[in-house]
Short mmCIF file of C-alpha atoms in Angstrom, two decimals:
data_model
loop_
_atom_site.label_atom_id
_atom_site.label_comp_id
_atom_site.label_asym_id
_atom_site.label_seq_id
_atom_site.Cartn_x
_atom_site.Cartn_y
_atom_site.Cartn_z
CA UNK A 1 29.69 143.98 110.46
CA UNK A 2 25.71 144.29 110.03
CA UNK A 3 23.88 141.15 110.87
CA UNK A 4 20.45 140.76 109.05
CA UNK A 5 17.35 141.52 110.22
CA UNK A 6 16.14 138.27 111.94
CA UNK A 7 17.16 134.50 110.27
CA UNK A 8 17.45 131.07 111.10
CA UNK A 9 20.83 128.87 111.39
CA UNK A 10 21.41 125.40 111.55
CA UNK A 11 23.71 124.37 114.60
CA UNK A 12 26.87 123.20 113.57
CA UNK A 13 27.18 119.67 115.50
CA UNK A 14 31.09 119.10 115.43
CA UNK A 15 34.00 121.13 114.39
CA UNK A 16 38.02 121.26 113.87
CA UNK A 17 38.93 122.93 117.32
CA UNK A 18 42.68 123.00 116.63
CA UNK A 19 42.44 125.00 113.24
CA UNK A 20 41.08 128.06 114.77
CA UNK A 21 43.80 130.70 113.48
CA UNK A 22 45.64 133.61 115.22
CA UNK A 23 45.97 136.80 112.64
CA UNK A 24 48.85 138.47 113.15
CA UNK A 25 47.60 142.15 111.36
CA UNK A 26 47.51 145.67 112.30
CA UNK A 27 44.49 147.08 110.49
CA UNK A 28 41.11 146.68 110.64
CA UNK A 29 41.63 145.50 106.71
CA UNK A 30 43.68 143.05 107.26
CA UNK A 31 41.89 141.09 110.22
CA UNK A 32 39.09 141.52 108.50
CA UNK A 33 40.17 139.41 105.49
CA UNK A 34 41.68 136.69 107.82
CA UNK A 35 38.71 136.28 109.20
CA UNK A 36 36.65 135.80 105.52
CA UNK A 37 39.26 133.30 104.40
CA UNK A 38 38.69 129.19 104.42
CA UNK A 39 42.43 127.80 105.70
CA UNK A 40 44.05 124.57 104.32
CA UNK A 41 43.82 121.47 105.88
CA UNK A 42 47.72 120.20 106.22
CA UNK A 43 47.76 116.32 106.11
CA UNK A 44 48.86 115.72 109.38
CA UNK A 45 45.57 117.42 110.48
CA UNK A 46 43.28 115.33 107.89
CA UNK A 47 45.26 112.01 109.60
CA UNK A 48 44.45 113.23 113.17
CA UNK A 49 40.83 113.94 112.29
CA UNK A 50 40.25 110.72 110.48
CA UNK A 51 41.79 108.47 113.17
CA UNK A 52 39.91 110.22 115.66
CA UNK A 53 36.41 111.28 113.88
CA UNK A 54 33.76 110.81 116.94
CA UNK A 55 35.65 108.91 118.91
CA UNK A 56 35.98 110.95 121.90
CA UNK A 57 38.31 110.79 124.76
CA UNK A 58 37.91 108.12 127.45
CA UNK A 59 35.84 109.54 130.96
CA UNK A 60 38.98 108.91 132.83
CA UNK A 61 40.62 112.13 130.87
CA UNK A 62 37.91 114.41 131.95
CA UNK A 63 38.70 116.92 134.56
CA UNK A 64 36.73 116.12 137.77
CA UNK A 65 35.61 119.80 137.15
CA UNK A 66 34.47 119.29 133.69
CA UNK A 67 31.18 121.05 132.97
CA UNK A 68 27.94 119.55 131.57
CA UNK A 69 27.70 122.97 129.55
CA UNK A 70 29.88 126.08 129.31
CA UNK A 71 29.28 129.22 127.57
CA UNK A 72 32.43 130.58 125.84
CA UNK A 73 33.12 134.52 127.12
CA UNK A 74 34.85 136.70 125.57
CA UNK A 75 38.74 136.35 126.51
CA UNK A 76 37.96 133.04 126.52
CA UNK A 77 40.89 131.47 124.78
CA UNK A 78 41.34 127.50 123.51
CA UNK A 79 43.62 125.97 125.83
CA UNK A 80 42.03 127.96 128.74
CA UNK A 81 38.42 125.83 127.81
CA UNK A 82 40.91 122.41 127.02
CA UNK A 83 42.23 122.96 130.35
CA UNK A 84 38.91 123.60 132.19
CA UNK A 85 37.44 119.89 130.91
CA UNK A 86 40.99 117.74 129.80
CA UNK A 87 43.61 116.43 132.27
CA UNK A 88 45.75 117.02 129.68
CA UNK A 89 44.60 119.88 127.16
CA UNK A 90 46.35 118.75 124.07
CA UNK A 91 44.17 115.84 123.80
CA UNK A 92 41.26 118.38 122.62
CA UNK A 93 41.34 116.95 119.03
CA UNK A 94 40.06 113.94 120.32
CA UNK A 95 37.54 115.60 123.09
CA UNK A 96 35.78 117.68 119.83
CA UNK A 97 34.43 114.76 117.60
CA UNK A 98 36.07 115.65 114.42
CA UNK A 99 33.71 115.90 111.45
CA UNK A 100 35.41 114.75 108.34
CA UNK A 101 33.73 115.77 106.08
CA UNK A 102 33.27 119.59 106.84
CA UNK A 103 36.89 119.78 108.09
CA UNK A 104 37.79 121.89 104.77
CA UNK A 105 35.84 124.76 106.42
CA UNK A 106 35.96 124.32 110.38
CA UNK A 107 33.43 125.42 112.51
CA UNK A 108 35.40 128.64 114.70
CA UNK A 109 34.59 129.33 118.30
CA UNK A 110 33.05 132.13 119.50
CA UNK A 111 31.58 133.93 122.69
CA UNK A 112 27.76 133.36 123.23
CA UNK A 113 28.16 129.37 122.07
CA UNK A 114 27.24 127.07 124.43
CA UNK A 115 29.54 124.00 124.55
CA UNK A 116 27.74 120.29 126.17
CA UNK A 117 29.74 117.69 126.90
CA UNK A 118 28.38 113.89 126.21
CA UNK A 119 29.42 110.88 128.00
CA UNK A 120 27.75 108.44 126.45
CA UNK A 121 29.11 105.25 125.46
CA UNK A 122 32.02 105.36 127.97
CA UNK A 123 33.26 108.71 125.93
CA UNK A 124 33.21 111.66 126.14
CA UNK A 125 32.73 114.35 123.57
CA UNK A 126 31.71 118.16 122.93
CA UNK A 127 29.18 120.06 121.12
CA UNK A 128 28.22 123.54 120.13
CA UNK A 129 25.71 125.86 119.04
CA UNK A 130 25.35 129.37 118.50
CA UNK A 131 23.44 131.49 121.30
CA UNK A 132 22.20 130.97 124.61
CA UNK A 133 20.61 127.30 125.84
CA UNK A 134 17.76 125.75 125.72
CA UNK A 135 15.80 125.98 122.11
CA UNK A 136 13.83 123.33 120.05
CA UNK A 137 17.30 121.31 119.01
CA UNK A 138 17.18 122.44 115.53
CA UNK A 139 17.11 125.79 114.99
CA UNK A 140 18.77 129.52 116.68
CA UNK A 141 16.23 132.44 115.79
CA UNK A 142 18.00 135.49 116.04
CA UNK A 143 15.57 138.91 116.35
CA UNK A 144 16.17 141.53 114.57
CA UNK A 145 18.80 143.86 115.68
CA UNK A 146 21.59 145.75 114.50
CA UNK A 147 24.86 145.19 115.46
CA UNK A 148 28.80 146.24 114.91
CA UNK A 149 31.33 144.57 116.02
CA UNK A 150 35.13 143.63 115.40
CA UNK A 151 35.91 140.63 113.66
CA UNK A 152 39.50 140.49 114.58
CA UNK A 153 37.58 140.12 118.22
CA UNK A 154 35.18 137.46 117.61
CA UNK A 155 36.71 133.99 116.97
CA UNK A 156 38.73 132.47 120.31
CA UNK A 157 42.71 132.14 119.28
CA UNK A 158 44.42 129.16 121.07
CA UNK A 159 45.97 131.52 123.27
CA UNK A 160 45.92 135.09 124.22
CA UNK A 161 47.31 137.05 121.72
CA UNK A 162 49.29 139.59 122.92
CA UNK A 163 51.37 136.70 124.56
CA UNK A 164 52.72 135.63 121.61
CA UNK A 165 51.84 138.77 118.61
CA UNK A 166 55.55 140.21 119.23
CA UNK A 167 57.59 136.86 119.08
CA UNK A 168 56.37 136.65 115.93
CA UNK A 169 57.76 139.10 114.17
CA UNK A 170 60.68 140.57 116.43
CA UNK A 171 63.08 137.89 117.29
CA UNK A 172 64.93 135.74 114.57
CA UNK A 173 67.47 133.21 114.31
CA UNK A 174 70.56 133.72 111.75
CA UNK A 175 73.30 131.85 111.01
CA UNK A 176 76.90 133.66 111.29
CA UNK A 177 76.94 135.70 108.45
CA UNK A 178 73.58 136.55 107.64
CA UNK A 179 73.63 140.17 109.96
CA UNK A 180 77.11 140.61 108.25
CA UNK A 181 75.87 140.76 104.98
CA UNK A 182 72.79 142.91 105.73
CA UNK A 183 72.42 146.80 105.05
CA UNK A 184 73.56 148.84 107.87
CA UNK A 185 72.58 152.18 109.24
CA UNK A 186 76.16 154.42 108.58
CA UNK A 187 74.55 157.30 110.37
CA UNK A 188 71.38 159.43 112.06
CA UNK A 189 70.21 162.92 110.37
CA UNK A 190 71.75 166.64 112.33
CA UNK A 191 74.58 163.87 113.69
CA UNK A 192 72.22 162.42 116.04
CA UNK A 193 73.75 159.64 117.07
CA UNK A 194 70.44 157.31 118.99
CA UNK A 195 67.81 156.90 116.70
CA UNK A 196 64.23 156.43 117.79
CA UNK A 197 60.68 156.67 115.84
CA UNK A 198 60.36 159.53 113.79
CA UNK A 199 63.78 159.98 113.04
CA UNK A 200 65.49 160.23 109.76
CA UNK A 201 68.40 158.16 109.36
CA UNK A 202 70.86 157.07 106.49
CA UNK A 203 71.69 153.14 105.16
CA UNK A 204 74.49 151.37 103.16
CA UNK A 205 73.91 147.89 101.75
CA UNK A 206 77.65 146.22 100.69
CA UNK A 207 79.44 146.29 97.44
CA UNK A 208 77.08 143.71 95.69
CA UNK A 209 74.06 144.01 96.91
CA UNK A 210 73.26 148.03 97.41
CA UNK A 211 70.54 149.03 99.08
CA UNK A 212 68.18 150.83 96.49
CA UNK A 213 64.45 151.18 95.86
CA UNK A 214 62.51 148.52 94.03
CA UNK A 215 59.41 148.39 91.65
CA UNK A 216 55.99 147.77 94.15
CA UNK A 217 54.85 149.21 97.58
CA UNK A 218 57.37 150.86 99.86
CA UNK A 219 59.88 148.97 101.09
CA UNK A 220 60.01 148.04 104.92
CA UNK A 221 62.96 147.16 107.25
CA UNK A 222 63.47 145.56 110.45
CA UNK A 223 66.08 146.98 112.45
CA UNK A 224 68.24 144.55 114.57
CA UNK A 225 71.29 144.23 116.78
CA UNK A 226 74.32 142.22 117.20
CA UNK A 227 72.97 138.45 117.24
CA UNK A 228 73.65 136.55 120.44
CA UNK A 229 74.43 133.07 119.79
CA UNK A 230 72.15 130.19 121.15
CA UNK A 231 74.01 127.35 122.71
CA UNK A 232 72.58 123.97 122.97
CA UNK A 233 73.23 122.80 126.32
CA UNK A 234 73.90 119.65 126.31
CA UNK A 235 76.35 119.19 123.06
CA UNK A 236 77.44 122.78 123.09
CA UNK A 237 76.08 123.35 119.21
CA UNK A 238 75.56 127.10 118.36
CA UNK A 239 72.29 126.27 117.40
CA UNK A 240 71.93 130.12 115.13
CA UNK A 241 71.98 133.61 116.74
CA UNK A 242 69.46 135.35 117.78
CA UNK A 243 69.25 139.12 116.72
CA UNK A 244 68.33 141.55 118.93
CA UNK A 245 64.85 143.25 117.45
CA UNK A 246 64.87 147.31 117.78
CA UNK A 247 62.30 148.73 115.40
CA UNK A 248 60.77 149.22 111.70
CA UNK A 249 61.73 151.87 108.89
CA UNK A 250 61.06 152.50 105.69
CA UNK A 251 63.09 153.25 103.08
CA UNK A 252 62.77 156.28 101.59
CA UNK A 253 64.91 156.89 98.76
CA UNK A 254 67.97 154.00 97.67
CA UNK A 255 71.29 154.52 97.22
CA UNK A 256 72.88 156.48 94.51
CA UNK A 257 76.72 157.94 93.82
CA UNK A 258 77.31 161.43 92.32
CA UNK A 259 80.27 162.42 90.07
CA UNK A 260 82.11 165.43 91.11
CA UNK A 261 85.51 166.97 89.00
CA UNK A 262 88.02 167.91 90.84
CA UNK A 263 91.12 169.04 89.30
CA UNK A 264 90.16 167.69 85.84
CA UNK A 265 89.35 164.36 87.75
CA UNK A 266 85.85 162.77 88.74
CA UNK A 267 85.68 161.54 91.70
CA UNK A 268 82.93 159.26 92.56
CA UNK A 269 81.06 159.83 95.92
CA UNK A 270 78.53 157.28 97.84
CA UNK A 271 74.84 158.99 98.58
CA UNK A 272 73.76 156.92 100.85
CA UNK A 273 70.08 155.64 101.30
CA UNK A 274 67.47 157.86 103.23
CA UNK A 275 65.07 155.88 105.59
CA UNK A 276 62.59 156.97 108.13
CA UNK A 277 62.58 155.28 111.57
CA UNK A 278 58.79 154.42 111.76
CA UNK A 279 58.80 152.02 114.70
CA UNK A 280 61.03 151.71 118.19
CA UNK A 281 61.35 149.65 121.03
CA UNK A 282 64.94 150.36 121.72
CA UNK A 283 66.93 153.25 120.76
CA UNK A 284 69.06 152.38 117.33
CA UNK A 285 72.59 153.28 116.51
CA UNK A 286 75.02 153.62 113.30
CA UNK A 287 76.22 149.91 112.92
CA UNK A 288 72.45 148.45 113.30
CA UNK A 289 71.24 146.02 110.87
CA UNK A 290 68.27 146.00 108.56
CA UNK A 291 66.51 142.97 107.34
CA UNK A 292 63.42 142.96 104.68
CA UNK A 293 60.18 143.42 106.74
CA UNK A 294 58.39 139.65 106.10
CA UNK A 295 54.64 139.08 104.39
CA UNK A 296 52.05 139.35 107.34
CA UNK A 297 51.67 135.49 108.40
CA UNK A 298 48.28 133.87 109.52
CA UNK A 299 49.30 131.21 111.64
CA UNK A 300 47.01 128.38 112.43
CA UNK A 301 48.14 126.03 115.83
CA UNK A 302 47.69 122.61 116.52
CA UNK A 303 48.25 121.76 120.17
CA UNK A 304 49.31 118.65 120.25
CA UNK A 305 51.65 115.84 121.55
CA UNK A 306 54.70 115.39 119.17
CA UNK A 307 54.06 111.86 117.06
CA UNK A 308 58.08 111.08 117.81
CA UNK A 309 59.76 110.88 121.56
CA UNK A 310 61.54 114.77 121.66
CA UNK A 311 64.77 114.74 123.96
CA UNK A 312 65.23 118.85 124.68
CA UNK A 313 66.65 121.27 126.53
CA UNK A 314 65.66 124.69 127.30
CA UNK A 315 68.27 127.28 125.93
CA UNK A 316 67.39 130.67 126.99
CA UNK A 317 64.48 132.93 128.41
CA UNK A 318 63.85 135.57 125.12
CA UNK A 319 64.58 139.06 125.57
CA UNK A 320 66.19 138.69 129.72
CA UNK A 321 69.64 138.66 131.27
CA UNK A 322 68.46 136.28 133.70
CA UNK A 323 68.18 132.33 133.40
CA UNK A 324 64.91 131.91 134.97
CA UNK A 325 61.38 131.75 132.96
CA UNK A 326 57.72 132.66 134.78
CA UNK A 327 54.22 131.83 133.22
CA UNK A 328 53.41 132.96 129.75
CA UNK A 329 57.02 133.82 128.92
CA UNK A 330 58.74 133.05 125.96
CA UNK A 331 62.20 130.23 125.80
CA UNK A 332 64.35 128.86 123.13
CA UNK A 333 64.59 125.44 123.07
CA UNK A 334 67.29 123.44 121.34
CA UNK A 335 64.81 121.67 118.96
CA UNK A 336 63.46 122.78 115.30
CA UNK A 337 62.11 121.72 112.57
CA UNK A 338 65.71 119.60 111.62
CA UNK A 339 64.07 118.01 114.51
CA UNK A 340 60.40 117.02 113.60
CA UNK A 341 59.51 120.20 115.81
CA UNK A 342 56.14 122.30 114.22
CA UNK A 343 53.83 125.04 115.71
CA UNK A 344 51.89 123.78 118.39
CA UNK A 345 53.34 120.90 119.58
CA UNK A 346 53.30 121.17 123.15
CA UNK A 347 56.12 119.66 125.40
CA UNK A 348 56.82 118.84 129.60
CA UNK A 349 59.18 120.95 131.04
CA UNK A 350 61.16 118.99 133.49
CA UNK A 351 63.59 120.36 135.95
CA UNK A 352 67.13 119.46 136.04
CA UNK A 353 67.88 118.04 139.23
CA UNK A 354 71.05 119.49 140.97
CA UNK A 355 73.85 117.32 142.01
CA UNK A 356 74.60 118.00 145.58
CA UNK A 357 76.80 116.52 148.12
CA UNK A 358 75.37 113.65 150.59
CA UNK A 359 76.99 114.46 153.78
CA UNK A 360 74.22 111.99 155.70
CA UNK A 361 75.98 108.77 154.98
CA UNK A 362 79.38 107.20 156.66
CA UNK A 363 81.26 109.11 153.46
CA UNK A 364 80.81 112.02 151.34
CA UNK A 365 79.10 110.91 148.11
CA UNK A 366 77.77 113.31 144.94
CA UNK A 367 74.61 112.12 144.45
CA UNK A 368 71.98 113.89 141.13
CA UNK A 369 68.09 114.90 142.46
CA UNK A 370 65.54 113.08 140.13
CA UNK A 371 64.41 116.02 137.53
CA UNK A 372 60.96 116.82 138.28
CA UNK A 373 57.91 117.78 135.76
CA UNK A 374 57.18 121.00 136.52
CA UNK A 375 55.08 123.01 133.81
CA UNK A 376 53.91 122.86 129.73
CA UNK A 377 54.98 124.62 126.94
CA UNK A 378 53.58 125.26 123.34
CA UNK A 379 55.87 126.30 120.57
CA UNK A 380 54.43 128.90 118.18
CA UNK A 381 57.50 129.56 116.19
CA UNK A 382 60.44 127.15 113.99
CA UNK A 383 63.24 127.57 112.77
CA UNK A 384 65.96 124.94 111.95
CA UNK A 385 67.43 124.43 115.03
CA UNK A 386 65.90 126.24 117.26
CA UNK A 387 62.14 127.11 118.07
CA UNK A 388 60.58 129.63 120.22
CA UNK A 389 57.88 128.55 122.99
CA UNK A 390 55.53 129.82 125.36
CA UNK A 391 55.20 128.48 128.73
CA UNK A 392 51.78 127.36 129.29
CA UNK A 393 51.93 126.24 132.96
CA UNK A 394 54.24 125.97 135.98
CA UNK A 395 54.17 125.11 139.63
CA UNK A 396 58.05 125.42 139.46
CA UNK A 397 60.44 128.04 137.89
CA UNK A 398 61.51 126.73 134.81
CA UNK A 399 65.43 127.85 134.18
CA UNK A 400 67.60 127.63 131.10
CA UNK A 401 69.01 124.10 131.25
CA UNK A 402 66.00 122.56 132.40
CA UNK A 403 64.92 119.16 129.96
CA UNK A 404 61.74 118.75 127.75
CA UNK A 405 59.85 115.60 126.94
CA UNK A 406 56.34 114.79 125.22
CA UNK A 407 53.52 115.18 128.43
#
């Protein structure tokens, strides 16, 4: 984008720090609209920001490292600058001295502002202003100069995005029968028999619900795999089943039948429907399932403590045959929105303690370690039952198993 020729802005004093959004798009188009639109407020937020409107956080929740002023960089990211000046980063609603009244259209954060921190008053809050420090405390003079840049780069997401960009549209959680009832590739053009990006392949939706083209844009797929199911750990639930995510198509032409007379009889014959494999992150097979490609989504996070005690278990690492997690990889938990569980909340990971034999005493007793805290994690996607999270922080491995609890 062009910025003019030389102007003068006022500094915006306070702003919503949790609303900042993450685009999930993949054209220039389509991030820049995200950027250009004004998000809703959801009441939960409005409640947050009006119980805590310039009240700060108490000194004691400062990091000992906390700086009197910090200018953002780009790669910066939200919880990285929470972290750097909270003992606990989900308290940043608090830290940012919420301004009601301009919390329709939050301020966003981006590289070149410089952040102060204020203590006064036994609190402590943050600032901002655009541009470097220093200045007559109202104004930011920009000289003229021209200047392009992304806007899909500009504003800080919560967290990096290529963490999290994939999870968001690759895995998802069915129930039993939804796979079953989905259209199915029957078989790969010149009899190939693995699929992969750029190849032409041929789909069959069942009896009632045929898989044919409708009125609008071209129709996109999402190509999965038999659904593993997610067992809840503690009760043994099958919490939903999580598909395995292979690639995209797009359907080229629907089904149809054709009527062919044979000895004075017609038979009817099944033309199936022609799709192009435009996508592939595993090779795809005769059997796979396809599932309508959903809208974009532009998902806006609120780290934050959940408002009710969450009792949870860890149910699986996404996308590994192992059991153990490492830093900014994705779990299932066994919690979802059935559950009170939204985007953002962020949770303790604590590890299960293993029940060993005491051999030290005068006889041999099973005895249960204490479970230890050992990281964070922020979930970023719901469904019912289960939600997917990212692990924020260790100093432990986390494992399938291990329990979660608010920090």
């Amino acid at each position: 984008m062009t910025q003019p020729s030389s102007t003068e802005r006022q500094r915006p004093t306070s702003f919503a720090f949790w609303t900042v959004a993450l685009a999930v798009a993949g054209s220039c188009g389509a991030t820049a609209a995200w950027a250009q639109t004004t998000y809703p407020v959801t009441p939960q937020q409005r409640a947050t920001a009006q119980q805590t409107a310039q009240a700060g956080v108490p000194l004691s929740e400062l990091s000992p490292k906390a700086p009197d002023e910090y200018t953002v960089k780009p790669g910066d990211t939200l919880w990285a600058i929470s972290r750097l000046y909270l003992l606990r980063p989900w308290r940043w609603p608090e830290l940012w001295g919420m301004n009601i009244n301009e919390i329709q259209d939050p301020h966003r954060i981006y590289p070149g502002q410089v952040l102060y921190l204020d203590k006064s008053g036994g609190r402590a809050r943050l600032t901002t202003r655009r541009g470097a420090a220093g200045g007559d405390g109202g104004t930011i003079k920009l000289s003229p100069r021209t200047r392009f840049d992304s806007l899909a780069g500009m504003a800080l997401p919560t967290l990096n995005p290529s963490l999290i960009e994939p999870f968001l549209s690759e895995p998802i959680v069915v129930d039993a029968n939804t796979l079953d009832a989905a259209p199915r590739i029957v078989a790969g053009n010149d009899s190939r028999v693995l699929l992969s990006r750029g190849d032409r392949a041929y789909a069959r939706g069942n009896a009632e619900s045929p898989l044919v083209e409708k009125p609008g844009p071209v129709q996109h797929y999402r190509i999965f795999r038999s659904a593993t199911p997610l067992k809840d750990p503690g009760t043994g639930e099958i919490l939903g089943y999580e598909a395995q995510y292979l690639g995209k198509a797009q359907l080229q032409r629907g089904e149809s039948t054709t009527i062919e007379t044979t000895d004075n009889k017609d038979i009817i014959t099944v033309v199936p429907a022609s799709i192009d494999i435009i996508a592939s992150r595993e090779e795809m097979r005769a059997g796979d399932r396809l599932l309508p490609e959903p809208p974009r989504q532009l998902l806006s996070y609120a780290p934050r403590a959940p408002s009710t005690q969450v009792d949870g278990r860890i149910v699986s690492v996404y996308g590994n045959a192992v059991q153990y997690a490492a830093q900014n990889q994705v779990v299932a938990i066994n919690k979802g929105t059935r559950d009170g569980i939204d985007n953002g909340h962020v949770l303790a990971i604590l590890k299960n303690g293993e029940t060993i034999l005491d051999r030290t005493g005068a006889r041999k007793e099973t005895i249960k370690l204490p479970n230890e805290r050992i990281g964070l994690l922020m979930v970023f996607r719901t469904f019912e039952k289960v939600s997917y999270a990212l692990v924020l922080e260790i100093n432990d491995t986390p494992r399938a198993g291990d329990f979660l609890v608010n920090p």
